[in-house]
Coordinates of C-alpha atoms and ligand atoms in Angstrom, one line a residue:
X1 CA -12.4 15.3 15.7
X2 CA -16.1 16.2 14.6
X3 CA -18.1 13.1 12.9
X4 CA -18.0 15.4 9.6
X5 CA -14.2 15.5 9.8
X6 CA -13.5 11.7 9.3
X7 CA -10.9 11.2 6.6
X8 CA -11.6 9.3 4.4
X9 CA -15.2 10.8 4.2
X10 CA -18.1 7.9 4.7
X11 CA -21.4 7.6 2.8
X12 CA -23.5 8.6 5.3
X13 CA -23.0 10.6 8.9
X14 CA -25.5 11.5 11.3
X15 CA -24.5 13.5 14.3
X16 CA -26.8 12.2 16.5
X17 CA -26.6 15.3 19.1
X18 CA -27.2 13.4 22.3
X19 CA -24.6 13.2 24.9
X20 CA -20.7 11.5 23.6
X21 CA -19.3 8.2 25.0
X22 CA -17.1 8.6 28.1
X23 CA -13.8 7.0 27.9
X24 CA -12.4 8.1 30.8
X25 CA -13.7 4.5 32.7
X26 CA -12.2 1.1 32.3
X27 CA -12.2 -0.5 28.8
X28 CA -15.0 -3.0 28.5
X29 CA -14.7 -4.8 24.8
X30 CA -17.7 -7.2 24.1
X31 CA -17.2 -9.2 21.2
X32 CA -19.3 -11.3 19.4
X33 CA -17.2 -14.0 17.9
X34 CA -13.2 -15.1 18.7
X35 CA -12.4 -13.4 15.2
X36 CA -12.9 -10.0 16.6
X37 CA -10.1 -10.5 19.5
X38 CA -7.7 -9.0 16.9
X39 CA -9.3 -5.7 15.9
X40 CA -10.3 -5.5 19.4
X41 CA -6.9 -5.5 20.9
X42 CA -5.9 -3.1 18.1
X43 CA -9.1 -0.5 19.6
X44 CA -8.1 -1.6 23.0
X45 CA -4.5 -0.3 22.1
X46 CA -5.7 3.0 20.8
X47 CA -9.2 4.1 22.7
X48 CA -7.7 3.1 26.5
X49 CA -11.3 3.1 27.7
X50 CA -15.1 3.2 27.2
X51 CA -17.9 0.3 26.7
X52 CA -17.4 -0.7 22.9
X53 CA -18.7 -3.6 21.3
X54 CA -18.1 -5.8 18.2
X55 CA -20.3 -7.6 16.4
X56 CA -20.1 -10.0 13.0
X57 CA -23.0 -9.4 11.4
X58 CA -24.9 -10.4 8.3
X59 CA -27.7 -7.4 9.1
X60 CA -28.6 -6.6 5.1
X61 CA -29.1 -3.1 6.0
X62 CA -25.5 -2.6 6.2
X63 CA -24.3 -1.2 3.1
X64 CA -23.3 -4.1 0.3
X65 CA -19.3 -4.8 0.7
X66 CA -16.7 -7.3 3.0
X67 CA -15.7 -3.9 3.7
X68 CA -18.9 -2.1 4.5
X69 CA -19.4 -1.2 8.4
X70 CA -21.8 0.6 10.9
X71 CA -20.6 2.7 13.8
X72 CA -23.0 3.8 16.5
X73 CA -21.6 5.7 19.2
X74 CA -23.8 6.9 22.4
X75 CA -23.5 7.9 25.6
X76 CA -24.0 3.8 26.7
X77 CA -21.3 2.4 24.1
X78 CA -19.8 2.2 20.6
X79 CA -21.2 -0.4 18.2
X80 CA -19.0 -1.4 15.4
X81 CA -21.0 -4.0 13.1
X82 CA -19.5 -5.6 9.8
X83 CA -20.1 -8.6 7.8
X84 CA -16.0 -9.5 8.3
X85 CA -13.7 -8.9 10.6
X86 CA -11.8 -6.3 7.6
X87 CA -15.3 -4.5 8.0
X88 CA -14.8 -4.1 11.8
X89 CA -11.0 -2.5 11.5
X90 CA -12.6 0.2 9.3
X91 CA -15.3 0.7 11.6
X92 CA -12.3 0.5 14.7
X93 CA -10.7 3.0 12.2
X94 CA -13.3 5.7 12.5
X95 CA -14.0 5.4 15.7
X96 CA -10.3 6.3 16.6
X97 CA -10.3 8.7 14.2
X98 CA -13.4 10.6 16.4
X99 CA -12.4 10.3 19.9
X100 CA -11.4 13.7 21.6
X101 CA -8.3 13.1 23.8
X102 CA -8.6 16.3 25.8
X103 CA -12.5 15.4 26.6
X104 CA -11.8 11.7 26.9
X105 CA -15.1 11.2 24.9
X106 CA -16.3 10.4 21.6
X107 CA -19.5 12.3 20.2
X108 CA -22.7 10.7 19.9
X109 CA -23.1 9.3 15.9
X110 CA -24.3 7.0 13.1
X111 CA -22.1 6.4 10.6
X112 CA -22.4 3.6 7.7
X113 CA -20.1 3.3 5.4
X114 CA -18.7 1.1 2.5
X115 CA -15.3 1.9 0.2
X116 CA -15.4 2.3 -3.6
X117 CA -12.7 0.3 -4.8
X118 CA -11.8 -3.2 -3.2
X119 CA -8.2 -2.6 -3.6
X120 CA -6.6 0.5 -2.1
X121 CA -3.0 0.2 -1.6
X122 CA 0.5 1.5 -1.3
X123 CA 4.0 0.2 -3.2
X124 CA 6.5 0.8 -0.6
X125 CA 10.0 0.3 -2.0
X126 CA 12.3 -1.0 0.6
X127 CA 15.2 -2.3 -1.6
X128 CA 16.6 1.3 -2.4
X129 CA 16.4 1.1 1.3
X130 CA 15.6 -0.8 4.3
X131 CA 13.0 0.2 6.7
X132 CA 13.0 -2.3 10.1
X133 CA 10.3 -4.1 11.4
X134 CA 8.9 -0.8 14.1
X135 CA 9.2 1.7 11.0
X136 CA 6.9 -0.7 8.5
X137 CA 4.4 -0.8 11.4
X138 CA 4.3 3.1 11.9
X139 CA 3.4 3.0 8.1
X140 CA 0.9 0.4 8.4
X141 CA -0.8 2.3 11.3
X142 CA -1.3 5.3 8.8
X143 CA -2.7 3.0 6.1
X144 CA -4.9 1.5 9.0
X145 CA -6.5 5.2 10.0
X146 CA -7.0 6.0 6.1
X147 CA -8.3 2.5 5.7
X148 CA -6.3 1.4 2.9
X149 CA -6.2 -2.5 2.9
X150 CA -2.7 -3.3 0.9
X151 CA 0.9 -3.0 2.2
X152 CA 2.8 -3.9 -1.1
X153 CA 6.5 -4.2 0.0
X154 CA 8.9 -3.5 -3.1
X155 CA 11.7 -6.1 -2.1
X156 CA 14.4 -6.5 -4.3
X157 CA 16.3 -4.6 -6.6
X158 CA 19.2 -3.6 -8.2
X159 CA 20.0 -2.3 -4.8
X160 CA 19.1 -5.0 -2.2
X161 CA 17.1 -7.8 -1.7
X162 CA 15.1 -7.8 1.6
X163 CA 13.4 -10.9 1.5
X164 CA 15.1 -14.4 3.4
X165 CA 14.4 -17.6 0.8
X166 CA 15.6 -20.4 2.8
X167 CA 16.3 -22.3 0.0
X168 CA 18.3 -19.2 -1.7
X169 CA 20.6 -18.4 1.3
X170 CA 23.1 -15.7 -0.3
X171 CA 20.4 -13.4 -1.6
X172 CA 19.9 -12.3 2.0
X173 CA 23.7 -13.0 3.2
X174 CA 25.4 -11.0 0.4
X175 CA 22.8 -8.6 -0.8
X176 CA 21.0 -8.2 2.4
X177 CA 24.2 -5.8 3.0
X178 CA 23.7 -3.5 0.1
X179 CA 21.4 -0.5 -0.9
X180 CA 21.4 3.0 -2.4
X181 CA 24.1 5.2 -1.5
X182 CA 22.6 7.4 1.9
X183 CA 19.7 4.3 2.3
X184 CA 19.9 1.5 5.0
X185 CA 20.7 -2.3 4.6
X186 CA 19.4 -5.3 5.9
X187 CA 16.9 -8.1 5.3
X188 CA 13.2 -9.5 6.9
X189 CA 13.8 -12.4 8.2
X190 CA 10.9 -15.4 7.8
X191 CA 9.9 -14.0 11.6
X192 CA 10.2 -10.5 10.8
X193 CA 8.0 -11.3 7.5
X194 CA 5.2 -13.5 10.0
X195 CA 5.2 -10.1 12.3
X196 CA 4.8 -7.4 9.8
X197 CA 2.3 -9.8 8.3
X198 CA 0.4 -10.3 11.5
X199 CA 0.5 -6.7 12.6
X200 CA -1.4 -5.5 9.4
X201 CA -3.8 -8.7 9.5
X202 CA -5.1 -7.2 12.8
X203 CA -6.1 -3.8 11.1
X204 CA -7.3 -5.9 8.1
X205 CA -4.6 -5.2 5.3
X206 CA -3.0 -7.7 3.3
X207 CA 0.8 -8.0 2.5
X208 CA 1.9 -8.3 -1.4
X209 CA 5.5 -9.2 -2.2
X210 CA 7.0 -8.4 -4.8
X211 CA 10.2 -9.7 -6.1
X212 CA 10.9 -7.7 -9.2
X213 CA 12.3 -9.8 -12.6
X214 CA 13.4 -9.7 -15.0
X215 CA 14.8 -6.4 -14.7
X216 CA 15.7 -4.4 -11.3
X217 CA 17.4 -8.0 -10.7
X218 CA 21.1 -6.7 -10.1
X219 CA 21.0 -8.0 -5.8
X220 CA 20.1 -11.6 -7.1
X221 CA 22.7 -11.5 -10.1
X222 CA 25.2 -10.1 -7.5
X223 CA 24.5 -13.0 -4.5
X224 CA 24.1 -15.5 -7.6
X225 CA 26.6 -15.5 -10.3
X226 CA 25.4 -18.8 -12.4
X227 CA 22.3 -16.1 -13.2
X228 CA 24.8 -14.5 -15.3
X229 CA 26.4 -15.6 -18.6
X230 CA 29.7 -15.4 -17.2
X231 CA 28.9 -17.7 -14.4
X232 CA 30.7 -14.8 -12.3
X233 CA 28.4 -12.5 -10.1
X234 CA 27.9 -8.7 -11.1
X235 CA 29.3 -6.0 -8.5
X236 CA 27.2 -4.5 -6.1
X237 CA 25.3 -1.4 -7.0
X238 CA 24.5 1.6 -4.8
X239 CA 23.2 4.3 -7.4
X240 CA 20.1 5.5 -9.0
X241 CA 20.4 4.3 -12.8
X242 CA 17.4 1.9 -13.7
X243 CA 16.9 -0.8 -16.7
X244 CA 20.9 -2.1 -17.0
X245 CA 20.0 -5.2 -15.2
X246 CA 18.8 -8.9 -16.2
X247 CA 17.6 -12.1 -16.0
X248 CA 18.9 -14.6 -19.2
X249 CA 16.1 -16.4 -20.6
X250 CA 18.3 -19.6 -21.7
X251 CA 20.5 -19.8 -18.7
X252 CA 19.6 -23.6 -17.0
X253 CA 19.8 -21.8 -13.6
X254 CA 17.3 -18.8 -14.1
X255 CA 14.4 -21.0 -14.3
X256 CA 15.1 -23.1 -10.7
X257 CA 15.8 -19.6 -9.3
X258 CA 12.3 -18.4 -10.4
X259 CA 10.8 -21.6 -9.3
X260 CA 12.9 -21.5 -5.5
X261 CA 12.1 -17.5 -5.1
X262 CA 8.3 -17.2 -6.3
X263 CA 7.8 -20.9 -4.3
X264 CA 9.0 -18.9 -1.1
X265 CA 7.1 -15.9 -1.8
X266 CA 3.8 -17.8 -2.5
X267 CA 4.3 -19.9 0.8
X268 CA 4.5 -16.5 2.7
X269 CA 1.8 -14.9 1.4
X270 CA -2.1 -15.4 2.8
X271 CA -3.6 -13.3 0.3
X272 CA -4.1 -14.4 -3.8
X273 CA -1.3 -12.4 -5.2
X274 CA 2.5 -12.4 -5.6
X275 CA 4.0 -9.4 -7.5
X276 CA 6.5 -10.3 -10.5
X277 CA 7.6 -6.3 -11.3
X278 CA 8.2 -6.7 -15.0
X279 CA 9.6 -3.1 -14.9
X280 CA 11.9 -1.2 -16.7
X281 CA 14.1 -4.4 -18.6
X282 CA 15.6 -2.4 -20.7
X283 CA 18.5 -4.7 -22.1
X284 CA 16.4 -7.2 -23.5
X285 CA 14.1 -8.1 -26.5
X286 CA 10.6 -8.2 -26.2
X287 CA 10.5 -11.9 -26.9
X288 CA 12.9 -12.6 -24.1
X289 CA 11.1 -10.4 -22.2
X290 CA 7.9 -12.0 -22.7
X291 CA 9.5 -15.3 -21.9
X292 CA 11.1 -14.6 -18.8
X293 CA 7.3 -12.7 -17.2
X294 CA 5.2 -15.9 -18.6
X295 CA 8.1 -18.1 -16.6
X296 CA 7.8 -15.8 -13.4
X297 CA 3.8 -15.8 -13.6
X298 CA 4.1 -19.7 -14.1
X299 CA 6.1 -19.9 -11.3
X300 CA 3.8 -17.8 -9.3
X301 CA 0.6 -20.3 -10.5
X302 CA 2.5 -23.3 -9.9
X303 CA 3.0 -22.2 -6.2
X304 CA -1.2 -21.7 -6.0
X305 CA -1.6 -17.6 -6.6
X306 CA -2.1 -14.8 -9.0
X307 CA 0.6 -12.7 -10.5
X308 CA 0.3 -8.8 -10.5
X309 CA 2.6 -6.9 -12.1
X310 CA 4.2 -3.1 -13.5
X311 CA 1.9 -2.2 -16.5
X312 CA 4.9 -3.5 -18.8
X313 CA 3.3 -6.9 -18.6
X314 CA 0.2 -6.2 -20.3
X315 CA 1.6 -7.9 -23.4
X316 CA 2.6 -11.0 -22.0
X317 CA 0.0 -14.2 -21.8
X318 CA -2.0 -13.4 -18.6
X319 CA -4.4 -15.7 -16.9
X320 CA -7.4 -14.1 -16.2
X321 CA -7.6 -12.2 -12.8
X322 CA -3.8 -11.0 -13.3
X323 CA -3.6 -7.6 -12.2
X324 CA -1.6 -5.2 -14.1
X325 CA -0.4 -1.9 -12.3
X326 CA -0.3 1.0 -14.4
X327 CA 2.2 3.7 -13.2
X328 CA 3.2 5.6 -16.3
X329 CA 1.1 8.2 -17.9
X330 CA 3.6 8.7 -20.5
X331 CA 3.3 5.7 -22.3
X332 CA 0.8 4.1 -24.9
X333 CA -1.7 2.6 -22.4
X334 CA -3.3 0.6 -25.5
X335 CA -1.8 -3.0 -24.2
X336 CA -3.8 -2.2 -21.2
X337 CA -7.0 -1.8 -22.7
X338 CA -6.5 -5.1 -24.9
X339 CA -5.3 -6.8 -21.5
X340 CA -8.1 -6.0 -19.7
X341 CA -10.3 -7.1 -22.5
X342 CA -9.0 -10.4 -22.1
X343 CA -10.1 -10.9 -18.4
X344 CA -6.7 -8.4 -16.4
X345 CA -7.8 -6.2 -13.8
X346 CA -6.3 -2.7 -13.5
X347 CA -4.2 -1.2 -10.8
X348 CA -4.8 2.8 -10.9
X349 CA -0.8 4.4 -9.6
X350 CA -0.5 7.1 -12.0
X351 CA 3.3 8.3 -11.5
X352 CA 1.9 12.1 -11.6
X353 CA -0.8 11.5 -9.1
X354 CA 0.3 8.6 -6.3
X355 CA 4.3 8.4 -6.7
X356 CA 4.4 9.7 -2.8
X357 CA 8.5 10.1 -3.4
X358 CA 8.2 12.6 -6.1
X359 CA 9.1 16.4 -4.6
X360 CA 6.2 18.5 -3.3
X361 CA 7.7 21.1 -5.1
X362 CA 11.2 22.5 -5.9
X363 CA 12.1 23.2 -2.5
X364 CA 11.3 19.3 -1.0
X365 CA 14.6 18.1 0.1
X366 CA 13.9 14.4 0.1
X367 CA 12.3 12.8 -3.3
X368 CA 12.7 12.8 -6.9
X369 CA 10.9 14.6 -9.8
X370 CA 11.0 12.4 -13.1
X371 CA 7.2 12.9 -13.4
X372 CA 6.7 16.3 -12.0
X373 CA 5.8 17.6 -8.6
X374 CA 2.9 16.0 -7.1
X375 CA 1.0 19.0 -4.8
X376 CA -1.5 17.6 -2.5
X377 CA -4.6 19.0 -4.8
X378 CA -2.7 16.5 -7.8
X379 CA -3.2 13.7 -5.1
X380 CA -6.9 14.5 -4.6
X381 CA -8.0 15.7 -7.5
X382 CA -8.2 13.2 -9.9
X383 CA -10.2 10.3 -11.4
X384 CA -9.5 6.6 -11.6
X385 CA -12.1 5.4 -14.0
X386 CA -10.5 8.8 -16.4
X387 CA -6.8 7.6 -16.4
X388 CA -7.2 5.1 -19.3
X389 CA -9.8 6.1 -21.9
X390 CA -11.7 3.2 -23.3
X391 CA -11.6 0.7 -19.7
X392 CA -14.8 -0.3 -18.3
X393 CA -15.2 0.7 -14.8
X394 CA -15.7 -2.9 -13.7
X395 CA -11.6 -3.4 -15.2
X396 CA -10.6 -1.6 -12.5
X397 CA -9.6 -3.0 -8.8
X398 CA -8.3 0.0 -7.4
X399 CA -5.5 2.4 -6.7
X400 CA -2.0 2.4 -5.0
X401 CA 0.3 4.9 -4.2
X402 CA 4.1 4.8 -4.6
X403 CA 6.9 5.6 -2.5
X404 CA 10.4 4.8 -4.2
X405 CA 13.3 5.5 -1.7
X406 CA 16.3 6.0 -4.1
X407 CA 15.9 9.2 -2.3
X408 CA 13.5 8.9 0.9
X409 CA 15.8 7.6 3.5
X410 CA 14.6 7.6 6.9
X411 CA 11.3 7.4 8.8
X412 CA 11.1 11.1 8.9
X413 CA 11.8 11.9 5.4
X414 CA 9.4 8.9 4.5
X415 CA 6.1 10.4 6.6
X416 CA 7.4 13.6 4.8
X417 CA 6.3 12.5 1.5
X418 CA 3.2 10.3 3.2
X419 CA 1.5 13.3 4.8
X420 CA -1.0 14.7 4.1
X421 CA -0.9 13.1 0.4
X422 CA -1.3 9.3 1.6
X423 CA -4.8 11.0 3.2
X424 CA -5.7 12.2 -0.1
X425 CA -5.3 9.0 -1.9
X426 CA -7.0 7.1 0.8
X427 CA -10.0 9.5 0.1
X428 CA -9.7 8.6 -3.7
X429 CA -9.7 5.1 -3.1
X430 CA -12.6 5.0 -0.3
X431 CA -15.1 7.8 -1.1
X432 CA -17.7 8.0 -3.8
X433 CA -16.3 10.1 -6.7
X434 CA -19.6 12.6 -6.4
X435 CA -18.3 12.8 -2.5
X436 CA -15.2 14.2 -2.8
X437 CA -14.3 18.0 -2.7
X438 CA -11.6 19.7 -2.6
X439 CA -12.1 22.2 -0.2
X440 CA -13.6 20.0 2.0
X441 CA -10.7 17.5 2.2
X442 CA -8.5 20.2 3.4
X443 CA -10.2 21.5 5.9
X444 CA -10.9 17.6 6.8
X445 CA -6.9 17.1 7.3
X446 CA -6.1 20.2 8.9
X447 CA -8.3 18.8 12.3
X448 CA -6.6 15.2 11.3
X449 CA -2.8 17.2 11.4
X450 CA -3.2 17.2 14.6
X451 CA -2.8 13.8 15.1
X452 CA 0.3 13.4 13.1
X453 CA 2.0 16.4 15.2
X454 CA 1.1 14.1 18.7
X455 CA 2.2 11.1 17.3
X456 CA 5.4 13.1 16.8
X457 CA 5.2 12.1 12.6
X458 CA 7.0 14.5 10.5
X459 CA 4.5 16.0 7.6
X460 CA 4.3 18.6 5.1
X461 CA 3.2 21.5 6.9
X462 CA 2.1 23.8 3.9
X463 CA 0.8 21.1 1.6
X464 CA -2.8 22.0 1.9
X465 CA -1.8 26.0 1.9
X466 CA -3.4 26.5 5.7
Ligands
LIG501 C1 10.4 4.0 -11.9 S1 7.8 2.9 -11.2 C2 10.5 2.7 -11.3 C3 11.3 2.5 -10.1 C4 11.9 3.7 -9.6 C5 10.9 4.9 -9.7 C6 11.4 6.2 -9.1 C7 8.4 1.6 -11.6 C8 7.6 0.5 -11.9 N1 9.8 1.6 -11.8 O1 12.3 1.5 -10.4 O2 12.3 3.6 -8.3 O3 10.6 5.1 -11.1 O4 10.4 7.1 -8.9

């Protein structure tokens, strides 16, 4: 790929001209500090060979960010500088991204470089269904090269729940079994959880869990049936209906199961947050309601982290530094603007712009449409700071796309609905709004399609019209 092809586009790029890197000798990785040996092993992994060298540095003429990274390539060795270790898998990122496999070489360039929101994510949901261990790492390797820093992993639902709690062994047993009808069952154990987690450490992104109450809660109210009124558990469910499920605010068991499932997910967690949900309970009040989030979130504090949450939360009691995920446009966003007046952060997934599972268009076999077809040019072109009139920019942590799988099934169908639009988003999140153009971005991907077709990923082949 040519420096001026890089996706997500940098701040600054300066083909140098002189002659590329050779890779075509044995790999020599300097680094200069033990917490490098990750990100190296991850180049090591990719490049195969050249003279490339790490460094931790806190040089002040690197752009201002954790994040913010120099790359200098030339014909005696790549430099990758950062102030953190996160810094240094971007850098590793773009250098990937640049070397030509046919020449074994990498072209001779400067590139520094910094992202424009600190949280750039995606919600994947693998309750609907399961995804193994070797498929979450295929997706993490795209989120790597696009240099998101977020896996958030959907996992439980009315569907499934994905997630072993030692203390909680039927949730796993009993609705470990179950998901959507056509989707795949089965359960991380604490292992798989520790290798997922440590595979995405290495290319600097962060894990979020998410256990969604106190709706989407039909796999817990199924494994455990003292959650229920009746004291007997609810059948299983396999179809695509949301909002009949529930948590019971006055029930002596709901709050030991908060305190045993938010306990396990704060233990496992290395980051600050721990998602609640808070979606779509619709057979409640909205005092109940509000009960039942304050009692996850305390849960969640109690345990030592921060709660974020769907953008139904916003009305709840919030300690400062919550984040609250916004993902439908067709609501009142007014509790947002009041929550983030009081000290919440805002998550930018706008349904119509960064739901991944919605069709394409008509034709898309996999996916759903509730909010529209999302065309790659609706993934790209579009403004954070724009969704919610009234926010100060400074409210606003980031974006993350979606991918529900009610109706994405497989690997295939999932990099289907990735590619090219989890590119676009990437781009949205990384580059400077006064950066981006669209006509530039798709010529960008078309060199960067290439790489999907040799890793043998399946993608939307007419999404950028080409
Ligand atoms: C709405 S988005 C949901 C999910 C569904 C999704 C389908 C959100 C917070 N809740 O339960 O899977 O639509 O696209």
């Amino acid at each position: 790929m040519k420096p001026k092809e890089i996706v997500p586009l940098p701040l600054f790029v300066d083909v140098l001209g002189g002659p590329a890197l050779r890779l075509d000798e044995r790999i020599d990785i300097r680094v200069s500090d033990a917490n490098c040996q990750p990100v190296a092993e991850v180049l090591a992994s990719i490049a195969g060979g050249g003279a490339i060298r790490l460094e931790l540095s806190d040089d002040p003429s690197l752009p201002a960010g954790e994040e913010a990274y120099r790359l200098l390539v030339t014909a005696e060795e790549a430099a990758l500088t950062a102030r953190t270790p996160v810094g240094l898998a971007r850098a590793a990122a773009a250098f990937v991204q640049l070397i030509d496999g046919e020449m074994a070489q990498v072209p001779a360039v400067l590139i520094e470089d910094a992202p424009r929101f600190p949280w750039r994510g995606l919600s994947l949901d693998v309750a609907r269904s399961f995804f193994p261990v070797s498929e979450i790492e295929v997706v993490i390797d795209l989120l790597f090269r696009y240099r998101f820093n977020t896996l958030h992993l959907h996992l439980t639902d009315d569907q499934g729940w994905r997630l072993e709690i030692p203390s909680r062994p039927r949730l796993t047993e009993i609705s470990g079994r179950t998901a959507v009808k056509g989707g795949r069952s089965g359960h991380y154990s604490l292992k798989d959880l520790e290798r997922i987690a440590s595979y995405a450490r290495a290319r600097g992104i962060r894990i979020v869990l998410e256990i969604d109450v106190p709706g989407h809660t039909n796999a817990a109210t199924h494994a455990y049936g003292d959650l229920n009124p009746s004291g007997a558990p609810t059948e299983a469910y396999d179809g695509i209906e949301v909002g009949f499920s529930r948590l019971h605010a006055d029930l002596p068991a709901t709050e030991a199961f908060l305190a045993d499932v938010y306990g396990a997910a704060a233990e496992l967690t290395e980051g600050d947050y721990v998602h609640i949900g808070g979606d779509e309970a619709l057979e409640m009040g909205l005092t109940e309601y509000l009960r039942l989030v304050e009692a996850a979130a305390g849960a969640v504090h109690r345990a030592g982290k921060r709660i974020i949450g769907w953008q139904e939360i916003a009305g709840a009691d919030l300690e400062p530094g919550s984040v609250i995920q916004f993902w439908d446009p067709r609501r009142d966003a007014s509790p947002l603007v009041e929550a983030a007046s009081r000290g919440a952060l805002l998550l930018m997934s706008p349904a119509d712009r960064v739901y991944l599972d919605m069709k394409y268009d008509a034709a898309t076999m996999p996916g759903q449409d509730w909010a529209g077809y999302v065309t790659l040019r609706d993934s790209y072109d579009w403004e954070p700071l724009a969704q919610i009139p009234d926010v100060l920019p400074d409210s606003i942590v980031g974006i993350e796309a979606g991918m529900w799988t009610e109706a994405v099934h497989s690997l295939d169908e999932l990099t289907y609905m990735l590619l090219p639009r989890l590119a676009a988003v990437g781009e949205v999140a990384w580059t400077a709004a006064e950066h981006r153009d669209w006509e530039g971005f798709k010529s960008r991907i078309e060199a960067e399609s290439q790489w999907w077709s040799e890793q043998g990923l399946a993608w939307r082949g007419d999404a950028a019209g080409w």
